[in-house]
Short mmCIF file of N, CA, C and O in Angstrom, two decimals:
data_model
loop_
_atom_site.label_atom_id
_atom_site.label_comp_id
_atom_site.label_asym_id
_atom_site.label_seq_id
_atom_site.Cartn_x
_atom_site.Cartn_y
_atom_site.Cartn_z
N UNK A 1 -1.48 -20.50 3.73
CA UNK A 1 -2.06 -20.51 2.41
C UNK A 1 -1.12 -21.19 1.43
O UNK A 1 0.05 -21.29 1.81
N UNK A 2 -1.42 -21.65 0.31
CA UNK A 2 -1.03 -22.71 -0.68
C UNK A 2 -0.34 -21.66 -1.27
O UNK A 2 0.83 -21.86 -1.60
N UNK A 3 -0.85 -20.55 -1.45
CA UNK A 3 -1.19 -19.41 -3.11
C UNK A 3 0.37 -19.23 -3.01
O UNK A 3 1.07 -19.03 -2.01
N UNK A 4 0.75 -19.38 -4.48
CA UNK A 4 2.31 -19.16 -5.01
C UNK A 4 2.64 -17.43 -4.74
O UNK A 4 3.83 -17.19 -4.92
N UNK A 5 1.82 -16.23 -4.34
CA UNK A 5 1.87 -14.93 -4.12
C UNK A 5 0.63 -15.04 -3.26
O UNK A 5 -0.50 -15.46 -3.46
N UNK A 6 1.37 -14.42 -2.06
CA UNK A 6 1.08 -13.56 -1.07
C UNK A 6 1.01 -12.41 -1.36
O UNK A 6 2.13 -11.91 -1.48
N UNK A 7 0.00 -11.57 -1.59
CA UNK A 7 -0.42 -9.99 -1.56
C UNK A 7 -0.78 -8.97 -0.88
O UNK A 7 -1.78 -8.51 -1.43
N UNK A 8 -0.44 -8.25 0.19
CA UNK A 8 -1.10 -7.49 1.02
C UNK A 8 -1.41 -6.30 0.19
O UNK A 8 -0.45 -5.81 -0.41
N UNK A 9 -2.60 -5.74 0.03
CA UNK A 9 -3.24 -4.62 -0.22
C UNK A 9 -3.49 -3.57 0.91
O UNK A 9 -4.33 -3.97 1.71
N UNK A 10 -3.04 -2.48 1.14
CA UNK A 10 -2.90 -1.44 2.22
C UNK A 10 -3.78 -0.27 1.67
O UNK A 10 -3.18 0.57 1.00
N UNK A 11 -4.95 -0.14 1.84
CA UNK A 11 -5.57 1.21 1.29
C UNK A 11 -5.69 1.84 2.92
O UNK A 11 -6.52 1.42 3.74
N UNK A 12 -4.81 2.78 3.15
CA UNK A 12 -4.59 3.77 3.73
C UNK A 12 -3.28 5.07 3.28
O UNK A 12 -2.28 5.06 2.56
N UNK A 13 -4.00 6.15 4.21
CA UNK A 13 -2.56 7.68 4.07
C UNK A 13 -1.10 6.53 4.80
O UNK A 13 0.10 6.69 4.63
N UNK A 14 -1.62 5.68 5.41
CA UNK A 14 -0.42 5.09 6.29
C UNK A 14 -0.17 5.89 7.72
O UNK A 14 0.47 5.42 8.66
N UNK A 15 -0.75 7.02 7.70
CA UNK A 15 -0.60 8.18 9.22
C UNK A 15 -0.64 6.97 10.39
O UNK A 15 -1.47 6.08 10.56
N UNK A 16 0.60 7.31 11.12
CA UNK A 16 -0.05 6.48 12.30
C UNK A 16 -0.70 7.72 13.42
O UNK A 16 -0.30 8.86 13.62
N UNK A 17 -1.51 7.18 13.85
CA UNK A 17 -2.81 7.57 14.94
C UNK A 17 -2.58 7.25 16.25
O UNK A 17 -2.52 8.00 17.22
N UNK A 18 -2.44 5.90 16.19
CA UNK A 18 -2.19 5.45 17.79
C UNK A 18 -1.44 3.97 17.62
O UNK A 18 -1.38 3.35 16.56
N UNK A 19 -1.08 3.70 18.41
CA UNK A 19 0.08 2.49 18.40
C UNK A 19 1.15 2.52 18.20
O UNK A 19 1.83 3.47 18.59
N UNK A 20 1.78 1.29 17.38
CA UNK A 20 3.37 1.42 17.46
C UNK A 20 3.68 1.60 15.75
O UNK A 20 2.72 1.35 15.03
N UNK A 21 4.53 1.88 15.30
CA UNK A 21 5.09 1.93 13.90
C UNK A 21 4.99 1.04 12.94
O UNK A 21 5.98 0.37 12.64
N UNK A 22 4.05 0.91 12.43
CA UNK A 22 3.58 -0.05 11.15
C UNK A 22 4.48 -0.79 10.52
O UNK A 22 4.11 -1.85 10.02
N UNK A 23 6.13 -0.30 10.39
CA UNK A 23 7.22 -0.36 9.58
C UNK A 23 7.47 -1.97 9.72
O UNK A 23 7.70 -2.63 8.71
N UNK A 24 7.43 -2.58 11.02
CA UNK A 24 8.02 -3.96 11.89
C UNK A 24 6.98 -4.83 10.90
O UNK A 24 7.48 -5.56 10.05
N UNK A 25 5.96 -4.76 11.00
CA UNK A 25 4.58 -5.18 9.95
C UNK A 25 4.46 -5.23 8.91
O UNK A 25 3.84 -6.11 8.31
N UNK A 26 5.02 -4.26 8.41
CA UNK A 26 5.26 -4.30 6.98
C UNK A 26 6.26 -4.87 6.20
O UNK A 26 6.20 -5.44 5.11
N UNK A 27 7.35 -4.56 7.09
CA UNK A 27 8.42 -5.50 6.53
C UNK A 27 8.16 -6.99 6.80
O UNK A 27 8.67 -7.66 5.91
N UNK A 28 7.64 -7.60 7.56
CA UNK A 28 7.11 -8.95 7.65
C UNK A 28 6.68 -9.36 6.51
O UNK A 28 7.17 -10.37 6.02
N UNK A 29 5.90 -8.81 6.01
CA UNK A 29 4.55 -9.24 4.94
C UNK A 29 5.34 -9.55 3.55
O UNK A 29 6.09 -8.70 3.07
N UNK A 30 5.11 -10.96 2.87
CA UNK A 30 5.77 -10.97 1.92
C UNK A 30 5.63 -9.95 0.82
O UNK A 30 6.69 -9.68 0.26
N UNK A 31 4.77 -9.45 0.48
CA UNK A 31 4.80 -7.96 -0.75
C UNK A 31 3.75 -7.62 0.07
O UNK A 31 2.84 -8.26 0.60
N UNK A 32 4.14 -6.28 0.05
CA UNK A 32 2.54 -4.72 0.01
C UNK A 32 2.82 -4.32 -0.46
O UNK A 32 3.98 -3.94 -0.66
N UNK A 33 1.36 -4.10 -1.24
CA UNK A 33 0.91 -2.84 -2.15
C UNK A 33 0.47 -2.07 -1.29
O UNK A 33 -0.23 -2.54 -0.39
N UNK A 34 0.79 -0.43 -1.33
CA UNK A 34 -0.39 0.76 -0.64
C UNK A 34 -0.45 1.46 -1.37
O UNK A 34 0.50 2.01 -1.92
N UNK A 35 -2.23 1.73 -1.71
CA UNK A 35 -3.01 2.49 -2.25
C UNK A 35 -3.06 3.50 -1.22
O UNK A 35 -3.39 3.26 -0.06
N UNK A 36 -2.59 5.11 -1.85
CA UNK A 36 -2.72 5.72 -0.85
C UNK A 36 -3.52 7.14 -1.53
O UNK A 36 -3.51 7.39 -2.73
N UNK A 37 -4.32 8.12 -0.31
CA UNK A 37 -4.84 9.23 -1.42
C UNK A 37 -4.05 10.18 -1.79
O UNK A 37 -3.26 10.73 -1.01
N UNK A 38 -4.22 10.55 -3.38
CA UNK A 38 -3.21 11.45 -3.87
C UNK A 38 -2.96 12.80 -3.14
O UNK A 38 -1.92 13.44 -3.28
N UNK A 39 -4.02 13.18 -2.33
CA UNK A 39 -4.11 14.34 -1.49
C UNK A 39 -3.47 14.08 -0.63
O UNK A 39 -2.73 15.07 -0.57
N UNK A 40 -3.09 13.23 0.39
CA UNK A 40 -2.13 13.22 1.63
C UNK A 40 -1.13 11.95 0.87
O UNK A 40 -1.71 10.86 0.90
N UNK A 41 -0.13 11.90 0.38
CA UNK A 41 0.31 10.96 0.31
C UNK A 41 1.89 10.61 0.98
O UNK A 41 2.50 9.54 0.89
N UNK A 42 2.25 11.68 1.57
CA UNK A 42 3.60 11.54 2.22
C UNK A 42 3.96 10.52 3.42
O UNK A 42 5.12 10.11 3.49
N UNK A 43 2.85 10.04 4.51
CA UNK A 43 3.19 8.97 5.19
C UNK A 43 2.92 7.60 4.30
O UNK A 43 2.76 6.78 5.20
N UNK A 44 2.83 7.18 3.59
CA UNK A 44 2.06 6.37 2.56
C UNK A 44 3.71 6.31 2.32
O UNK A 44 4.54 5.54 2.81
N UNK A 45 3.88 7.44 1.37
CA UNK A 45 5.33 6.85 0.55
C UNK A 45 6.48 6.35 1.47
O UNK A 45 7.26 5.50 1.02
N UNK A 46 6.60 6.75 2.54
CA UNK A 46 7.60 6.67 3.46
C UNK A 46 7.37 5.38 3.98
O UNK A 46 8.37 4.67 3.88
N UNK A 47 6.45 4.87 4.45
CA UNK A 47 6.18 3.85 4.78
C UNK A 47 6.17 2.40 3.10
O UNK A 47 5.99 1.20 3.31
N UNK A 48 6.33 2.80 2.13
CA UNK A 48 6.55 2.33 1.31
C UNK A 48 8.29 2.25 0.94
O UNK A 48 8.95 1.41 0.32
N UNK A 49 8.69 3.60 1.67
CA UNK A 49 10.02 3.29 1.03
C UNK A 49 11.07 2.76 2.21
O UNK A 49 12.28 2.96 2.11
N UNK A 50 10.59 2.21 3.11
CA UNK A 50 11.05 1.95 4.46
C UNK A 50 10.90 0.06 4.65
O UNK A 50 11.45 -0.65 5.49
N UNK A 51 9.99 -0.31 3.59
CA UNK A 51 9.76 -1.89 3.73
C UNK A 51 9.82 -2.34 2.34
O UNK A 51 9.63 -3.56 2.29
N UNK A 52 10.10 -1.60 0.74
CA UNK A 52 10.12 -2.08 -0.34
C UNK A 52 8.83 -2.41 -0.46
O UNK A 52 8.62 -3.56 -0.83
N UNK A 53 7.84 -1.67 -0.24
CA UNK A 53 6.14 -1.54 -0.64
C UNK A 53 6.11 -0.98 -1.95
O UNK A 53 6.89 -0.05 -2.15
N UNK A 54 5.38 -1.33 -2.89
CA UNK A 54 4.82 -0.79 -4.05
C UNK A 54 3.42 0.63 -3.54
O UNK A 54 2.56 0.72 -2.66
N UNK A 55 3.68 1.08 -4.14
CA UNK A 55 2.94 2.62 -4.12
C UNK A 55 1.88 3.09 -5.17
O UNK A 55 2.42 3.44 -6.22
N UNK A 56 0.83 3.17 -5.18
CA UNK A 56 -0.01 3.98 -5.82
C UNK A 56 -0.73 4.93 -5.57
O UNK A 56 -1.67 4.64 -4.81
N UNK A 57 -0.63 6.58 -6.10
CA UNK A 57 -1.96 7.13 -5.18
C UNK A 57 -2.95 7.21 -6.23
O UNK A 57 -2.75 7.16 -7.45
N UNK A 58 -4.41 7.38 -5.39
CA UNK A 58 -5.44 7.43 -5.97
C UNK A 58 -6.04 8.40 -5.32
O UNK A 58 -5.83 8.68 -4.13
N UNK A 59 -6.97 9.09 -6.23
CA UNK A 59 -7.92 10.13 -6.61
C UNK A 59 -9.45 10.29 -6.02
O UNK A 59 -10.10 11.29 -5.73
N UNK A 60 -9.80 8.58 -5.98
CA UNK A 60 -10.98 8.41 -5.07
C UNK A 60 -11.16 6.90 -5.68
O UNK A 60 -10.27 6.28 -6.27
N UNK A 61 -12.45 6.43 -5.42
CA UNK A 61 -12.94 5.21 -5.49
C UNK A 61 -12.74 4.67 -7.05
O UNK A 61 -12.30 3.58 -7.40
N UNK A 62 -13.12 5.59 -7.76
CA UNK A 62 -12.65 4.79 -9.66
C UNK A 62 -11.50 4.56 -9.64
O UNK A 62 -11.18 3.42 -10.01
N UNK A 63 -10.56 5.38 -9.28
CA UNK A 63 -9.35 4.94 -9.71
C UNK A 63 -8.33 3.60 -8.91
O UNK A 63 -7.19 3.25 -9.22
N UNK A 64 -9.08 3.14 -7.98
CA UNK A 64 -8.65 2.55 -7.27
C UNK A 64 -7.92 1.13 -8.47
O UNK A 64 -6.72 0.94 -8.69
N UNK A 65 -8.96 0.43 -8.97
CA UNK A 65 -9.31 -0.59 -9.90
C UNK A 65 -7.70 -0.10 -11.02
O UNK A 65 -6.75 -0.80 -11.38
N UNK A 66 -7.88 0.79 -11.18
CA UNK A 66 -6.91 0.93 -12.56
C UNK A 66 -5.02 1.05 -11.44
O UNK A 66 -3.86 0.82 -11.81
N UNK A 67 -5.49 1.42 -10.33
CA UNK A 67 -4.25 1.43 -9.63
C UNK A 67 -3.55 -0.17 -9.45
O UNK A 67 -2.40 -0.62 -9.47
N UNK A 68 -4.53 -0.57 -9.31
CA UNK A 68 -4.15 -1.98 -8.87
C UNK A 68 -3.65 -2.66 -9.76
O UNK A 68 -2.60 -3.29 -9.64
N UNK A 69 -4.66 -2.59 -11.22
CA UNK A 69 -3.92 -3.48 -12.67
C UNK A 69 -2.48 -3.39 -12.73
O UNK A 69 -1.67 -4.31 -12.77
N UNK A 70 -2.28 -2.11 -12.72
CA UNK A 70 -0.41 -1.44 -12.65
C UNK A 70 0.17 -2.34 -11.80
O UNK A 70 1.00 -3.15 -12.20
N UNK A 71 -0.35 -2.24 -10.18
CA UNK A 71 0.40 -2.73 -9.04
C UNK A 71 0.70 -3.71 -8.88
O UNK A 71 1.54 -3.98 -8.02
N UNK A 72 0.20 -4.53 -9.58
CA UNK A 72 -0.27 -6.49 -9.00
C UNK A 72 0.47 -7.22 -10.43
O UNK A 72 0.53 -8.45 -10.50
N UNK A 73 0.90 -6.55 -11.27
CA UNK A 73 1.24 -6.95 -12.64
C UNK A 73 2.43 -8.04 -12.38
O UNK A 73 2.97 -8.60 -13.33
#
């Protein structure tokens, strides 16, 4: 891609389920953002604070939009 910013957007808890450790992936990616839900948010942050990811949690689907204005600034 041309685009002067590369953005990855991550809307997940970040839980891993099955496979290998997201962390190798994440640190690849020139910036992530993860939107994560305010109700589970502890694999989310960790995985944010393990690759220099930006962090937001959200509440449900409205707040998603206002998370992002913050995030992407």
């Amino acid at each position: 891609s041309r685009a002067a910013r590369k953005l990855t957007v991550l809307l997940s808890d970040a839980e891993v389920t099955t496979g290998d450790d997201p962390t190798a992936v994440a640190r690849s990616l020139e910036e992530l953002t993860i939107l994560a839900p305010e109700d589970q948010p502890e694999h989310a942050r960790a995985l944010a604070a393990s690759c220099g990811a930006r962090i937001a949690e959200v509440g449900g689907p409205f707040s998603v939009l206002d998370a992002l204005r913050i995030l992407v600034q």
